[in-house]
Short mmCIF file of C-alpha atoms in Angstrom, two decimals:
data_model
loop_
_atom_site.label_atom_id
_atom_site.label_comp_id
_atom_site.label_asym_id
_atom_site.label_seq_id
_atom_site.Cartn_x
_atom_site.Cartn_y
_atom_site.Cartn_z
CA UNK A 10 -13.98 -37.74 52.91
CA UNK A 11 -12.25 -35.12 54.47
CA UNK A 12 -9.37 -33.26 52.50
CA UNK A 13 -7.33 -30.15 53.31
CA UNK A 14 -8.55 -27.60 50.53
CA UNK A 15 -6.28 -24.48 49.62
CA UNK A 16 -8.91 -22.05 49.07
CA UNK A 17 -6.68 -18.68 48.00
CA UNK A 18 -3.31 -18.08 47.88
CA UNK A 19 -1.83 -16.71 50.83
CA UNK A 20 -4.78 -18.46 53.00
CA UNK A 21 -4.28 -21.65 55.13
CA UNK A 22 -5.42 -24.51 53.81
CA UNK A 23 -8.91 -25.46 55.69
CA UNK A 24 -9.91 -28.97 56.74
CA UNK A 25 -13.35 -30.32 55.44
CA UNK A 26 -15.59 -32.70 54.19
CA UNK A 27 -15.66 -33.04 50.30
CA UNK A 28 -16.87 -35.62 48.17
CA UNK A 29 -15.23 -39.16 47.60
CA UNK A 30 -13.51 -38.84 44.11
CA UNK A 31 -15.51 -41.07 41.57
CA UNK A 32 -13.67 -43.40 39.49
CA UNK A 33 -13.63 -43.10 35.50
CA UNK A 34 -11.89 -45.89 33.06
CA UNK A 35 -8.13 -45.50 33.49
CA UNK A 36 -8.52 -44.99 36.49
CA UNK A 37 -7.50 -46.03 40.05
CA UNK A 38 -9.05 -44.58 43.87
CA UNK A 39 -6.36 -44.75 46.18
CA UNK A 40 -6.23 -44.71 50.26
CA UNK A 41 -3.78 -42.31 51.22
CA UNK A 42 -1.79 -43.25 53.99
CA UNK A 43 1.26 -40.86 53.34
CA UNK A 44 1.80 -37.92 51.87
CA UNK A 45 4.94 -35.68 51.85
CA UNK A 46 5.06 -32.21 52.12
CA UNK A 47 7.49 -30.50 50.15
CA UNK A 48 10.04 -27.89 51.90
CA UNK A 49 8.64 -25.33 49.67
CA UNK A 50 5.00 -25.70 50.34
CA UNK A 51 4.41 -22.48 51.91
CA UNK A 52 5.89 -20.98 48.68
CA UNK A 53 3.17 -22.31 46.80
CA UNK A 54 0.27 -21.68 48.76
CA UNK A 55 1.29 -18.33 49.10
CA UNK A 56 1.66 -17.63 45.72
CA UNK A 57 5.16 -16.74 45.94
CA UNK A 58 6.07 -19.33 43.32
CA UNK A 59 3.63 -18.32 40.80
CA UNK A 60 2.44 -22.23 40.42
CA UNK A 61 -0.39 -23.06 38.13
CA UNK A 62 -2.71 -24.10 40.68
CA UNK A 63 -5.95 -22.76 40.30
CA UNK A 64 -7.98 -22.32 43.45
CA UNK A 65 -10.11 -23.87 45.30
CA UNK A 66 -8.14 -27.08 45.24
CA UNK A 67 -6.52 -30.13 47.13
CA UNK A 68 -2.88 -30.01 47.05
CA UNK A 69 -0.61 -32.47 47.29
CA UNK A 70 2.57 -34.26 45.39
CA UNK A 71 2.65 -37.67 45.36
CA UNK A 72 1.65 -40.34 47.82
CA UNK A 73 2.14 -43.92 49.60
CA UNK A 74 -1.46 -45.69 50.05
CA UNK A 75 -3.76 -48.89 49.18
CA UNK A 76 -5.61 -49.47 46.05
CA UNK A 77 -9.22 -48.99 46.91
CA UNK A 78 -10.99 -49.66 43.80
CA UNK A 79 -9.44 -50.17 40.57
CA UNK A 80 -11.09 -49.49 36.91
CA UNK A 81 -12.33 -51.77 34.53
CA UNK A 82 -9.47 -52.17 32.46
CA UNK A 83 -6.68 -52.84 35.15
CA UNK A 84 -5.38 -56.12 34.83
CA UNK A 85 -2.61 -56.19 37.36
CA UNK A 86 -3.91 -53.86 40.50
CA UNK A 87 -5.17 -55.26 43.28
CA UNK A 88 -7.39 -53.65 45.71
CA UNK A 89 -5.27 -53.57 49.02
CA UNK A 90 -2.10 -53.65 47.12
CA UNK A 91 0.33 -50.79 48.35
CA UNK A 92 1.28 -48.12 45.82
CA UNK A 93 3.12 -45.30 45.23
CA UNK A 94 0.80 -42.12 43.49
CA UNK A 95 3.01 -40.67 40.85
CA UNK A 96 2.06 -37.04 40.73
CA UNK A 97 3.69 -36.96 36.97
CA UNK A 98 0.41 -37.34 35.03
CA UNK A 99 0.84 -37.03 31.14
CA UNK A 100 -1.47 -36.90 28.46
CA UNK A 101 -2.13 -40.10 26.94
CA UNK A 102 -3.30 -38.69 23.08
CA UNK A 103 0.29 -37.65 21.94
CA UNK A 104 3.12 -40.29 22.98
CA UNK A 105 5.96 -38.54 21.63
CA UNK A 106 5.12 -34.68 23.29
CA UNK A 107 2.86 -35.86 25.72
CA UNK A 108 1.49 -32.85 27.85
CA UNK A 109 2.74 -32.84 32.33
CA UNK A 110 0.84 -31.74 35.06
CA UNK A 111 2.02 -32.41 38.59
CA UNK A 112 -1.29 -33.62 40.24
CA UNK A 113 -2.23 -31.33 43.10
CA UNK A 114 0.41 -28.91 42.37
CA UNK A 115 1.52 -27.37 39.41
CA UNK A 116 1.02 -27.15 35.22
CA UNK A 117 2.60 -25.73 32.86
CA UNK A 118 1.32 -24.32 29.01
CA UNK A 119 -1.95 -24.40 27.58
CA UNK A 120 -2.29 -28.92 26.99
CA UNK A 121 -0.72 -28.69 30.91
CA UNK A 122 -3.55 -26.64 31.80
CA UNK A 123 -6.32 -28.44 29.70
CA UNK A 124 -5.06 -31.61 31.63
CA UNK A 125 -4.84 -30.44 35.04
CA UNK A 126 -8.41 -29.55 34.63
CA UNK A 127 -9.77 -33.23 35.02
CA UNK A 128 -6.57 -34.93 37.18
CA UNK A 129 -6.86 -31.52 39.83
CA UNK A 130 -6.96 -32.46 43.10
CA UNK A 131 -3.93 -33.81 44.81
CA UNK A 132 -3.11 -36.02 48.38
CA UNK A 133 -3.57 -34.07 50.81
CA UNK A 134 -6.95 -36.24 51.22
CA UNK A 135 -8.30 -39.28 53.07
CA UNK A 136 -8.43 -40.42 49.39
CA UNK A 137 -6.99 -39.82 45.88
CA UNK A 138 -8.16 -40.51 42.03
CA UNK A 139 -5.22 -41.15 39.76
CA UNK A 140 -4.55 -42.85 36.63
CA UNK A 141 -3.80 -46.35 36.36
CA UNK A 142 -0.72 -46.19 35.50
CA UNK A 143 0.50 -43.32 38.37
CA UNK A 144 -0.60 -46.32 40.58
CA UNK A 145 2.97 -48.17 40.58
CA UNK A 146 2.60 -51.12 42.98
CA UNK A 147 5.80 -51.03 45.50
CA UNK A 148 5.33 -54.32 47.58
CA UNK A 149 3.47 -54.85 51.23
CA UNK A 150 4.29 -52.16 53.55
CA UNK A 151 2.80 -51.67 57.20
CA UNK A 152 1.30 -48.39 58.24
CA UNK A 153 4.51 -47.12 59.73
CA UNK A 154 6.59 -47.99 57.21
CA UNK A 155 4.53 -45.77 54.25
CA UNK A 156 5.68 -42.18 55.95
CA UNK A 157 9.70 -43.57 55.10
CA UNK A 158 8.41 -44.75 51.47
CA UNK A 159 7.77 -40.79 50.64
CA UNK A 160 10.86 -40.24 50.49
CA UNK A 161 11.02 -41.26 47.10
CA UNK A 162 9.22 -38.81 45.54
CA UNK A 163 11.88 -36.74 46.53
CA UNK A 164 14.78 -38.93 45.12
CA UNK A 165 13.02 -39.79 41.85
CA UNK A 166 13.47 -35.83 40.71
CA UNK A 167 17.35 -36.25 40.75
CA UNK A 168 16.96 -39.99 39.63
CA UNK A 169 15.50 -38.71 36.18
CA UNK A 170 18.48 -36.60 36.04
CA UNK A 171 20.69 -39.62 36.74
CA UNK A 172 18.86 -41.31 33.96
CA UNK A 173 18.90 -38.86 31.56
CA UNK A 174 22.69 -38.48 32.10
CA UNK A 175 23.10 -42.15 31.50
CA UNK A 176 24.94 -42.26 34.69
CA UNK A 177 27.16 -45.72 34.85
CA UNK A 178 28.60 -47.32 37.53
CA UNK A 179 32.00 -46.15 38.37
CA UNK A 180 31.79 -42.92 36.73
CA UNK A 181 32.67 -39.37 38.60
CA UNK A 182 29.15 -37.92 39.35
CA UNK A 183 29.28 -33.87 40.15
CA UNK A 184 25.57 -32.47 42.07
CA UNK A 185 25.34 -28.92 41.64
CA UNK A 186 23.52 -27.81 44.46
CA UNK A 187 24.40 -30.89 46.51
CA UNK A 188 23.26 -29.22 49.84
CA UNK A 189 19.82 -28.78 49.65
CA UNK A 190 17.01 -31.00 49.54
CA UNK A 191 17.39 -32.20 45.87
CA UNK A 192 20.37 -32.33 45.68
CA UNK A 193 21.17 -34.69 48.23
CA UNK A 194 18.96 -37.34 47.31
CA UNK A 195 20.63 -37.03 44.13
CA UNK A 196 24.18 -37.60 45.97
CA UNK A 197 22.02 -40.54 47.23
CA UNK A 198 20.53 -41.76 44.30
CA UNK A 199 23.94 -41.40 42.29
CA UNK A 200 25.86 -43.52 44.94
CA UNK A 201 22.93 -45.77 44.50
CA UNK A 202 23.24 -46.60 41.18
CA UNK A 203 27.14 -47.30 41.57
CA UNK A 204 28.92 -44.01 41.34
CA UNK A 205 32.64 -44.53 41.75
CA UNK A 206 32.79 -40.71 43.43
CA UNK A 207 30.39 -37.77 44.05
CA UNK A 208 31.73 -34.46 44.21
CA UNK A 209 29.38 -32.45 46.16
CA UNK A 210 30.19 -28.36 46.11
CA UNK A 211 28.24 -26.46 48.43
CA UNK A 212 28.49 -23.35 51.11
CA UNK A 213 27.31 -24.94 54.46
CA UNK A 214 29.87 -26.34 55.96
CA UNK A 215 27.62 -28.45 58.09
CA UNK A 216 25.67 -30.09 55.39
CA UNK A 217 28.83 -31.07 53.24
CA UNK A 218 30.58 -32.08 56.74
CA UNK A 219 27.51 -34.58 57.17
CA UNK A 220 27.40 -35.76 53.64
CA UNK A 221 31.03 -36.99 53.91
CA UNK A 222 29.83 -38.46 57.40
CA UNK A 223 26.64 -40.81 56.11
CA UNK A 224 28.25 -41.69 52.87
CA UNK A 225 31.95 -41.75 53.73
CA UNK A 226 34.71 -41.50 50.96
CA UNK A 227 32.95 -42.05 47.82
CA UNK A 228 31.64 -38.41 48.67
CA UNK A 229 34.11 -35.60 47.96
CA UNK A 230 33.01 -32.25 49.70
CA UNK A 231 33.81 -29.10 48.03
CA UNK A 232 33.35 -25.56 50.09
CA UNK A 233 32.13 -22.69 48.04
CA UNK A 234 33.92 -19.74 48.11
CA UNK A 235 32.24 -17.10 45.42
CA UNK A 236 35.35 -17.36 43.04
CA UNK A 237 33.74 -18.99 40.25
CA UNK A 238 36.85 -19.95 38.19
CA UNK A 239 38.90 -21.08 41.98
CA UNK A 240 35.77 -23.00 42.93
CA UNK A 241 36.27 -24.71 39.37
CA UNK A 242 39.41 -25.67 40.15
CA UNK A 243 38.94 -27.01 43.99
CA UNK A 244 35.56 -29.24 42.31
CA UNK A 245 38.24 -30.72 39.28
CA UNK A 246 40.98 -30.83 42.13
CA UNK A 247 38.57 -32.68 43.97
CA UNK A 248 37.77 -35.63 41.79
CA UNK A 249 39.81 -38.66 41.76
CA UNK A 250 39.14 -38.52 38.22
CA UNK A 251 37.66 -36.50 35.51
CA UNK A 252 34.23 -35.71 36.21
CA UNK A 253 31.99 -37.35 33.81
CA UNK A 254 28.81 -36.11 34.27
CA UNK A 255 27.11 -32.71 36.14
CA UNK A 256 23.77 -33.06 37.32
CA UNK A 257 22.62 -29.08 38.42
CA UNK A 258 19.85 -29.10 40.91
CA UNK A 259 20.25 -25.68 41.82
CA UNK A 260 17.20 -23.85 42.87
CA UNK A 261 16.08 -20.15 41.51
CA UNK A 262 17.82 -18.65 44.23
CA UNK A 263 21.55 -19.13 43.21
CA UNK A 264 23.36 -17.01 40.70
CA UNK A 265 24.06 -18.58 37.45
CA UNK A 266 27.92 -17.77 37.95
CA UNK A 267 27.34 -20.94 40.43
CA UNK A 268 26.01 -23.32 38.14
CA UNK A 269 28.27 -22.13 35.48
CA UNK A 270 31.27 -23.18 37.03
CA UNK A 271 29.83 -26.83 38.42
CA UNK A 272 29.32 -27.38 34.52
CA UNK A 273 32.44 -26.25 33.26
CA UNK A 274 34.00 -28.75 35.62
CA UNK A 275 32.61 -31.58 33.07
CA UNK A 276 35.91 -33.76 31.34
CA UNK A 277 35.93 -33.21 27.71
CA UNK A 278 33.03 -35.70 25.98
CA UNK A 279 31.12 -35.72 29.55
CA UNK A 280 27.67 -35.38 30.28
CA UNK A 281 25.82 -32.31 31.32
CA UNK A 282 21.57 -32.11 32.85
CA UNK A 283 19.95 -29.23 33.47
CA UNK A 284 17.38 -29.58 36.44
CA UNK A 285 17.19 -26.54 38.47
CA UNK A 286 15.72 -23.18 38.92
CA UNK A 287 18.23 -20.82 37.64
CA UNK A 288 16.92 -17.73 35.77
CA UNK A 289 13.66 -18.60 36.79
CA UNK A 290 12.89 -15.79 39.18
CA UNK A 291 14.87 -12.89 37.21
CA UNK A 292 18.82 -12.38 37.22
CA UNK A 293 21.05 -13.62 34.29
CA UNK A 294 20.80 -16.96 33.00
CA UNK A 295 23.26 -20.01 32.22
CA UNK A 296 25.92 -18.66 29.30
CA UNK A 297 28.32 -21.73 28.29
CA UNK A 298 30.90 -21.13 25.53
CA UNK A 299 29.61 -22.28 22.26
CA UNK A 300 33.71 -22.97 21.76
CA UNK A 301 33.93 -24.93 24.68
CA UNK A 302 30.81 -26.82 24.34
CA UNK A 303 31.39 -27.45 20.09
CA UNK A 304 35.37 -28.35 20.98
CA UNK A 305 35.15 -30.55 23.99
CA UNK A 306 31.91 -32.57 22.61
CA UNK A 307 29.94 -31.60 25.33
CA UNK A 308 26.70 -32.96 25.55
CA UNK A 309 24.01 -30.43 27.07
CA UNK A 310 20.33 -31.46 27.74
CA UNK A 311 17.41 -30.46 30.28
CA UNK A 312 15.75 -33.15 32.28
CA UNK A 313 12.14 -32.26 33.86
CA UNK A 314 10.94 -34.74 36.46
CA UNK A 315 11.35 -38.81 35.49
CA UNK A 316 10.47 -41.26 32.66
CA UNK A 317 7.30 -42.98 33.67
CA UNK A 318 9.51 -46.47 34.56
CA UNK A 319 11.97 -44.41 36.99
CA UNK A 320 9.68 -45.58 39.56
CA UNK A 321 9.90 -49.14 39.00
CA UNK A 322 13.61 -49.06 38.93
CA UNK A 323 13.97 -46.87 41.92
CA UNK A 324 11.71 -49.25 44.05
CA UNK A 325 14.09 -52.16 42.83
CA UNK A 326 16.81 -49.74 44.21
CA UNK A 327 14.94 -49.51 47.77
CA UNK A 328 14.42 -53.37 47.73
CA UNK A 329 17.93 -54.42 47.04
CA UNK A 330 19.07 -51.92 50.14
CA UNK A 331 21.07 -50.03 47.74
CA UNK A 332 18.79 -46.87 48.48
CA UNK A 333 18.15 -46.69 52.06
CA UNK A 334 15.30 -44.80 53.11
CA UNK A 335 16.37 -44.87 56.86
CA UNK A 336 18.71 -42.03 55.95
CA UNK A 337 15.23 -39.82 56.36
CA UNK A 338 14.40 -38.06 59.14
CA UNK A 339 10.71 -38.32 59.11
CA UNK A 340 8.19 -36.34 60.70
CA UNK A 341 4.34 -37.15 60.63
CA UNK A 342 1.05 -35.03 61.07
CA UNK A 343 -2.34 -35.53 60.92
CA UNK A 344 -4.79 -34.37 58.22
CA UNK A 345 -5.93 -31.85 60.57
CA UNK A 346 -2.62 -30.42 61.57
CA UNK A 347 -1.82 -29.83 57.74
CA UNK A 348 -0.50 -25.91 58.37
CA UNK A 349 1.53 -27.04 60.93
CA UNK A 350 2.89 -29.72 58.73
CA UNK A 351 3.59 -27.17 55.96
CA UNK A 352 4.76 -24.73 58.53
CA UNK A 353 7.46 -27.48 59.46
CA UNK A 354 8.57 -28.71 56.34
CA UNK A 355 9.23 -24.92 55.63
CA UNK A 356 11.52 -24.39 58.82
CA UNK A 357 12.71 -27.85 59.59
CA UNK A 358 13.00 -28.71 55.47
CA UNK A 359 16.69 -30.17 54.44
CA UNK A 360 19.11 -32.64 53.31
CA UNK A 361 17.73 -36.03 54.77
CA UNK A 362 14.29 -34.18 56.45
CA UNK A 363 10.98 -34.83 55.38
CA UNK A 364 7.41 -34.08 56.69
CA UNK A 365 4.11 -35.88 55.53
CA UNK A 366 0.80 -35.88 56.26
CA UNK A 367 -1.33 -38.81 58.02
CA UNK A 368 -4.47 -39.25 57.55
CA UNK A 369 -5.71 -40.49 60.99
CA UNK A 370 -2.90 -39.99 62.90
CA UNK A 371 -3.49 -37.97 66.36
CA UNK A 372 -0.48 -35.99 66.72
CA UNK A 373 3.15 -34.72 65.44
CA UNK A 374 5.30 -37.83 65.70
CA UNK A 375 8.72 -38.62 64.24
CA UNK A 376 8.08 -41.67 62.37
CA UNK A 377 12.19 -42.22 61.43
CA UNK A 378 15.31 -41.24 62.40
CA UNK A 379 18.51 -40.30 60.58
CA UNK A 380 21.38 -42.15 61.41
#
């Protein structure tokens, strides 16, 4: 089959023939028709990101395809049915602290590491091995409709937030970092699942501007202004009620002073998920007053990625037109064209943008169109 192969960091991915993965039990081999290509993609390859992705290897996060052969003890897969690939792979010998790779691009600690040594090689491929239960069946699709379907592994990163923060419907939702690629799926994830209001704080004007433009006045925009304890303020001045839950999505960039004020903005007894990058590439990280937190019965937690049955209850989302995926602006490439593709999603990359790869497709095409 041919695959795109990142064979060093800070080299372009090259375009070749490899062997067909072979299929073990618990497992399933999987026709890739999509695959996205994450904004940040040329972070990774170059290194810049310090990922745990040992090279030579196939990247690749996630993918839309049809089940091409399926193991001997699936009892529900079909070959030909259409699936979504859940990059989230975890370890199946611990099921309280299982161990997380991201298949095809990243790992983290020494079971992480141990694991991404068998489930390796990601979509960027004419096909991909994962295991039976990463193959979550999503309902007949056509061709043109699977580049549209990748959005979703972009919106089930906030979604596991969502779920972790036990978001309900009619509660005041508050993104942190509402701008950028995460974070507006999570604005459209949150609105989604029945958010009464979404306070979005961000600095581009434009971004927030369109926000309150596709999603009208259940979104509240909030402009930035540096002045962590006024920017408080204008996000709690902002709500039409107290804010019950923060989701940060922030990425490593940001100051912390950023993120500290989205979560101070939290009503007393409200809700709190940490999903971001802050701290992660040096500078100070989050402080929160332990008197605040202890007198205002704030609960704190971290969220990484999604529980394994976000992706059922996402696609339900999709289905029952709650989610709509037309909201993506969608631009296709062919295997062959991969650097281009990553060279896109780098420049083009955004709220409501997405690139992904196509195996047999002949040229750049926009596959969808924002309204």
């Amino acid at each position: 089959m041919q695959a795109a192969v990142l064979k060093a960091f800070g080299s372009p991915l090259v375009v070749e023939e490899v062997p067909d993965p072979v299929i073990g039990t618990g497992e399933v081999i999987v026709d890739v028709v999509a695959a996205p290509v994450l904004s940040y993609a040329d972070e990774v390859f170059s290194g810049a990101r310090r990922y745990l992705l040992p090279p030579p290897v196939i990247p690749g996060c996630g993918a839309v395809g049809r089940v091409r052969t399926v193991g001997p003890d699936a009892t529900k897969l079909r070959v030909g049915d259409w699936v979504f690939c859940d990059p989230t792979v975890r370890s199946r010998d611990d099921a309280v602290m299982p161990d997380i790779v991201l298949q095809g691009w990243s790992a983290r600690g020494e079971g992480g590491q141990r694991l991404q040594g068998y489930h390796r090689h990601g979509a960027f491929a004419e096909q991909v091995r994962v295991p039976t239960e990463n193959a979550i069946r999503i309902g007949a699709l056509t061709p043109e409709e699977a580049a549209p379907w990748c959005a979703i592994n972009t919106l089930l990163v906030p979604f596991g937030g969502l779920l972790a923060a036990n978001l309900q419907a009619g509660e005041t939702l508050l993104v942190s970092g509402a701008t950028g690629h995460f974070g507006s799926a999570a604005i459209a994830a949150g609105l989604a699942m029945g958010a009464g209001c979404v306070v979005a704080p961000g600095r581009n004007a434009a971004v927030l501007a369109d926000l309150a433009r596709r999603f009208g006045d259940r979104v509240r925009p909030v402009r930035l202004t540096g002045d962590a304890a006024a920017d408080r303020a204008r996000m709690m001045a902002a709500a039409p009620a107290p804010i019950d839950c923060v989701l940060d999505i922030l990425p490593p960039s940001v100051d912390a002073a950023v993120a500290r004020a989205a979560v101070m903005s939290v009503r007393p007894y409200g809700r709190v998920v940490l999903m971001g990058g802050v701290g992660m590439l040096g500078g100070d990280d989050l402080a929160l007053p332990y008197p605040w937190i202890m007198r205002n019965a704030i609960t704190v937690r971290g969220q990484w990625m999604y529980p394994p049955e976000a992706v059922i209850r996402m696609v339900g989302l999709v289905r029952a037109g709650l989610l709509r995926l037309e909201e993506y602006a969608v631009t296709a490439f062919p295997l062959a064209a991969v650097n281009e593709a990553v060279a896109h999603a780098a420049a083009q990359g955004g709220p409501f943008r997405l690139a992904v790869l196509r195996p047999g497709a002949e040229a750049p095409q926009p596959s969808a169109v924002s309204r």
